[in-house]
XYZ file of C-alpha atoms in Angstrom:
314
model
C 13.493 25.743 10.036
C 10.662 28.270 9.938
C 10.565 28.169 6.121
C 11.617 24.589 5.329
C 9.130 23.059 7.760
C 6.176 24.348 5.731
C 7.309 22.775 2.456
C 6.200 19.187 3.302
C 2.787 20.531 4.335
C 2.304 22.370 1.039
C 3.935 19.932 -1.385
C 0.983 17.449 -1.535
C -1.155 20.203 -3.072
C 1.453 20.534 -5.836
C 1.772 16.765 -6.337
C -1.916 15.977 -6.809
C -2.289 17.397 -10.372
C 0.640 15.250 -11.550
C -0.754 12.192 -9.785
C -4.081 12.502 -11.580
C -2.346 12.121 -14.951
C -0.470 8.951 -14.040
C -3.310 6.439 -14.276
C -3.935 7.124 -17.969
C -0.407 8.048 -19.004
C 1.563 5.145 -17.470
C 1.077 1.402 -17.420
C -1.379 0.466 -14.628
C 1.200 -1.461 -12.581
C 3.746 1.368 -12.643
C 1.075 3.951 -11.874
C -0.201 2.006 -8.853
C 3.291 1.512 -7.436
C 4.263 5.148 -7.941
C 1.033 6.464 -6.438
C 1.378 4.240 -3.369
C 5.033 5.036 -2.706
C 4.813 8.780 -3.253
C 1.524 9.068 -1.378
C 2.967 7.385 1.701
C 6.207 9.343 1.386
C 4.446 12.699 1.210
C 2.213 11.717 4.125
C 5.183 10.784 6.317
C 6.990 14.016 5.460
C 3.915 16.062 6.397
C 3.647 14.238 9.742
C 7.315 14.918 10.433
C 6.749 18.597 9.674
C 3.891 18.733 12.165
C 6.085 17.115 14.802
C 8.804 19.693 14.151
C 6.290 22.496 14.631
C 5.382 21.119 18.069
C 8.878 21.227 19.559
C 9.657 24.991 19.609
C 6.349 25.869 21.228
C 6.628 22.991 23.691
C 9.912 24.403 25.012
C 7.955 27.414 26.269
C 6.660 25.199 29.079
C 8.951 25.011 32.144
C 8.923 21.205 32.352
C 10.011 20.763 28.722
C 12.440 23.668 29.029
C 14.135 22.024 32.023
C 14.075 18.564 30.452
C 15.966 19.855 27.417
C 18.464 21.707 29.626
C 17.872 24.882 27.656
C 18.657 28.434 28.692
C 16.490 30.083 26.040
C 13.501 29.106 23.900
C 14.192 27.519 20.543
C 11.920 29.973 18.756
C 12.234 33.750 18.683
C 8.502 34.006 18.117
C 6.381 35.357 20.940
C 4.677 32.761 23.193
C 1.309 34.003 21.936
C 2.315 32.682 18.487
C 4.590 29.723 19.233
C 2.363 27.986 21.802
C -0.921 28.046 19.798
C 0.973 26.898 16.700
C 2.477 23.990 18.626
C -0.927 23.128 20.118
C -2.565 23.120 16.687
C 0.188 20.925 15.227
C -0.086 18.529 18.158
C -3.865 18.313 17.753
C -3.459 17.525 14.049
C -0.879 14.856 14.830
C -3.144 13.269 17.410
C -6.085 13.356 15.020
C -4.049 11.699 12.256
C -2.753 9.032 14.628
C -6.259 8.224 15.854
C -7.681 8.084 12.329
C -4.877 5.833 11.067
C -5.217 3.536 14.094
C -8.972 3.172 13.555
C -8.530 2.507 9.834
C -5.791 -0.068 10.444
C -7.910 -1.840 13.066
C -10.931 -1.893 10.766
C -8.827 -3.161 7.862
C -7.323 -5.963 9.954
C -10.722 -6.955 11.363
C -12.193 -7.237 7.868
C -9.239 -9.317 6.700
C -9.753 -11.594 9.722
C -13.439 -12.069 8.889
C -12.708 -12.767 5.231
C -10.190 -15.444 6.226
C -13.092 -17.538 7.541
C -14.982 -18.695 4.428
C -18.613 -19.782 4.766
C -19.559 -23.428 4.591
C -20.868 -23.098 1.044
C -17.589 -21.706 -0.341
C -15.853 -23.874 -2.968
C -12.133 -23.149 -2.806
C -11.415 -19.555 -3.728
C -14.925 -19.030 -5.133
C -17.979 -18.171 -3.044
C -21.317 -18.063 -4.871
C -24.102 -16.173 -3.123
C -27.731 -16.953 -3.909
C -28.782 -13.423 -4.745
C -30.613 -12.203 -7.843
C -28.793 -8.859 -7.699
C -25.651 -8.982 -9.866
C -22.446 -8.427 -7.918
C -18.879 -9.707 -7.861
C -15.804 -8.711 -5.896
C -12.463 -9.931 -4.573
C -12.163 -10.308 -0.817
C -8.514 -10.438 0.323
C -7.352 -12.572 3.226
C -4.855 -12.005 5.971
C -1.117 -12.372 5.245
C -0.444 -16.033 4.595
C -4.072 -16.845 3.852
C -5.715 -16.900 0.408
C -8.463 -14.471 -0.454
C -11.823 -15.291 -1.970
C -13.832 -14.315 -5.022
C -17.447 -13.569 -4.172
C -20.025 -13.626 -6.969
C -23.811 -13.705 -6.896
C -26.026 -16.014 -8.948
C -27.498 -12.879 -10.509
C -24.106 -11.882 -11.886
C -23.423 -15.379 -13.200
C -26.725 -15.351 -15.080
C -26.011 -11.904 -16.553
C -22.844 -13.070 -18.338
C -22.052 -15.800 -20.831
C -19.366 -18.424 -20.214
C -16.473 -16.454 -21.747
C -17.476 -13.302 -19.892
C -17.687 -15.198 -16.612
C -14.146 -16.473 -17.154
C -12.956 -12.908 -17.765
C -14.758 -11.622 -14.680
C -13.256 -14.305 -12.445
C -9.812 -13.675 -13.933
C -10.230 -9.985 -13.128
C -11.057 -10.664 -9.485
C -8.310 -13.294 -9.252
C -5.804 -10.665 -10.421
C -6.834 -8.431 -7.515
C -6.053 -11.239 -5.081
C -2.756 -12.270 -6.648
C -1.562 -8.684 -6.923
C -2.512 -7.933 -3.288
C -4.201 -4.823 -4.596
C -5.925 -4.183 -1.281
C -2.526 -3.169 0.133
C -2.175 -0.444 -2.497
C -5.692 0.734 -1.741
C -4.925 0.744 1.987
C -1.761 2.783 1.360
C -3.757 5.427 -0.490
C -6.337 5.465 2.304
C -3.707 5.875 5.035
C -2.032 8.707 3.115
C -5.403 10.436 2.718
C -5.918 10.314 6.486
C -2.592 12.087 7.050
C -3.068 15.022 4.665
C -6.306 16.359 3.119
C -4.739 16.981 -0.311
C -3.781 13.304 -0.577
C -7.445 12.294 -0.580
C -7.382 13.079 -4.287
C -4.997 10.152 -4.820
C -7.659 7.569 -3.976
C -9.542 7.906 -7.281
C -6.490 7.502 -9.581
C -5.249 4.672 -7.379
C -8.593 2.858 -7.655
C -8.599 3.337 -11.415
C -5.014 2.070 -11.758
C -5.809 -1.053 -9.724
C -8.884 -1.832 -11.799
C -6.850 -1.336 -14.972
C -4.223 -3.767 -13.638
C -6.928 -6.397 -13.167
C -8.487 -5.574 -16.548
C -5.197 -6.232 -18.335
C -4.675 -9.455 -16.400
C -8.180 -10.635 -17.345
C -7.591 -9.838 -21.022
C -4.338 -11.796 -20.935
C -5.992 -14.746 -19.168
C -8.839 -15.140 -21.674
C -6.700 -14.177 -24.656
C -9.188 -11.641 -26.009
C -9.347 -7.993 -25.007
C -12.824 -7.599 -26.495
C -14.221 -10.359 -24.274
C -12.653 -8.763 -21.212
C -14.063 -5.355 -22.167
C -17.502 -6.841 -22.813
C -17.470 -8.679 -19.483
C -16.621 -5.535 -17.537
C -19.207 -3.438 -19.374
C -22.015 -5.979 -19.034
C -21.205 -6.613 -15.362
C -21.365 -2.877 -14.626
C -24.628 -2.435 -16.556
C -26.217 -5.438 -14.846
C -25.190 -4.213 -11.390
C -26.562 -0.722 -11.990
C -29.803 -1.923 -13.563
C -30.597 -4.317 -10.708
C -33.568 -3.489 -8.530
C -33.304 -3.282 -4.770
C -30.508 -2.276 -2.434
C -27.272 -4.207 -2.990
C -25.675 -6.040 -0.116
C -22.959 -3.906 1.533
C -19.440 -4.956 0.606
C -16.502 -5.025 3.022
C -14.271 -1.987 2.699
C -11.385 -4.184 1.567
C -13.378 -5.606 -1.372
C -12.346 -4.778 -4.944
C -15.076 -5.046 -7.572
C -14.857 -5.341 -11.357
C -17.822 -2.995 -11.847
C -16.217 -0.197 -9.811
C -14.688 3.034 -11.040
C -15.012 4.745 -14.430
C -16.046 1.709 -16.495
C -16.265 3.545 -19.883
C -12.628 4.674 -19.560
C -11.554 1.158 -18.654
C -13.431 -0.368 -21.581
C -11.955 2.204 -23.971
C -8.462 1.398 -22.709
C -9.012 -2.328 -23.253
C -10.290 -1.737 -26.762
C -7.290 0.424 -27.598
C -9.264 3.633 -27.983
C -7.034 5.390 -25.455
C -3.348 4.514 -25.459
C -0.849 5.519 -22.765
C 0.743 8.900 -23.455
C 4.334 8.047 -22.671
C 5.708 11.588 -22.698
C 2.947 12.834 -20.430
C 3.436 9.808 -18.202
C 7.166 10.365 -17.872
C 6.638 14.053 -17.140
C 3.962 13.320 -14.523
C 6.110 10.634 -12.894
C 9.114 12.972 -12.811
C 7.012 15.754 -11.294
C 5.601 13.443 -8.644
C 9.023 12.106 -7.701
C 10.399 15.659 -7.626
C 7.663 16.639 -5.171
C 8.612 13.710 -2.954
C 12.321 14.555 -3.098
C 11.731 18.239 -2.341
C 9.398 17.366 0.524
C 11.858 14.885 2.009
C 14.794 17.249 1.628
C 12.876 20.097 3.288
C 11.841 17.837 6.169
C 15.440 16.719 6.687
C 16.676 20.321 6.488
C 14.110 21.426 9.075
C 15.083 18.493 11.324
C 18.769 19.384 11.061
C 18.002 23.044 11.745
C 15.988 22.139 14.843
C 18.772 19.897 16.098
C 21.274 22.705 15.629
C 18.991 25.122 17.495
C 18.718 22.712 20.421
C 22.487 22.253 20.568
C 23.014 26.025 20.415
C 20.557 26.627 23.254
C 22.176 23.923 25.370
C 25.647 25.197 24.465
C 24.822 28.643 25.847
C 23.978 26.944 29.128
C 27.348 25.178 29.152
C 29.176 28.518 28.660
C 27.393 29.952 31.675
């Protein structure tokens, strides 16, 4: 176990370079799904590895030793090494659990607030009287529709066709439940520091998903590209401090807008070979991490049975 248990803790550092290539090399939908699933998988494997590191050191304490009916410690390492290592792993586990619990509570609270539309909301659309251009999708709780929030400043900055593209973009965020993918990347980042680097490619992939949906809805990729570019320029050129958005909001003017516009205009096409290689590398990292975690778990179980078996012989 002493070697296998470290693999899930190190594998996210290996996976991140491959993950960064996915957003441009694969279709946006496939990239978002792969980033979410592998990010959560790697995070869970790293948490399991931390838990496995706690057990051998914990058996150095008489209460745990007696509870496990052991006659010898599970680890041959000296107590001066095993106990601090277990304490550090336990502290990291507790920190991750607290961070994830706070993030989940905050996410649910924001979804609850967004499920209560203001009196001036018209269906899924809420128009704010604000000269500063802004627009974003605000998801609702499970079973409740989300809302599209747009300011009068943003509506004035775009023409009719561009407004249709912008609303189609935000509507795609709601229909695709993109906030769940974003939340998955955020939870994974809270469990392992290397997985924080997945948030940027995930955000880009989600915006690209909505960009493609908007282009399909209006039937013109150039209009969709122009709407995104003009919305971003208007938002950045606006004077004053913009109103703070909820953390769950997804905005059309977010992320690397020039890359998104270039992708819509066909100036950067998906590199299928690179995408397949990056996807294979990312999945390989997940498989290796999971296999190492299972091997370490099996090894620990065997060590416990061996220690208890010695007691039975005596």
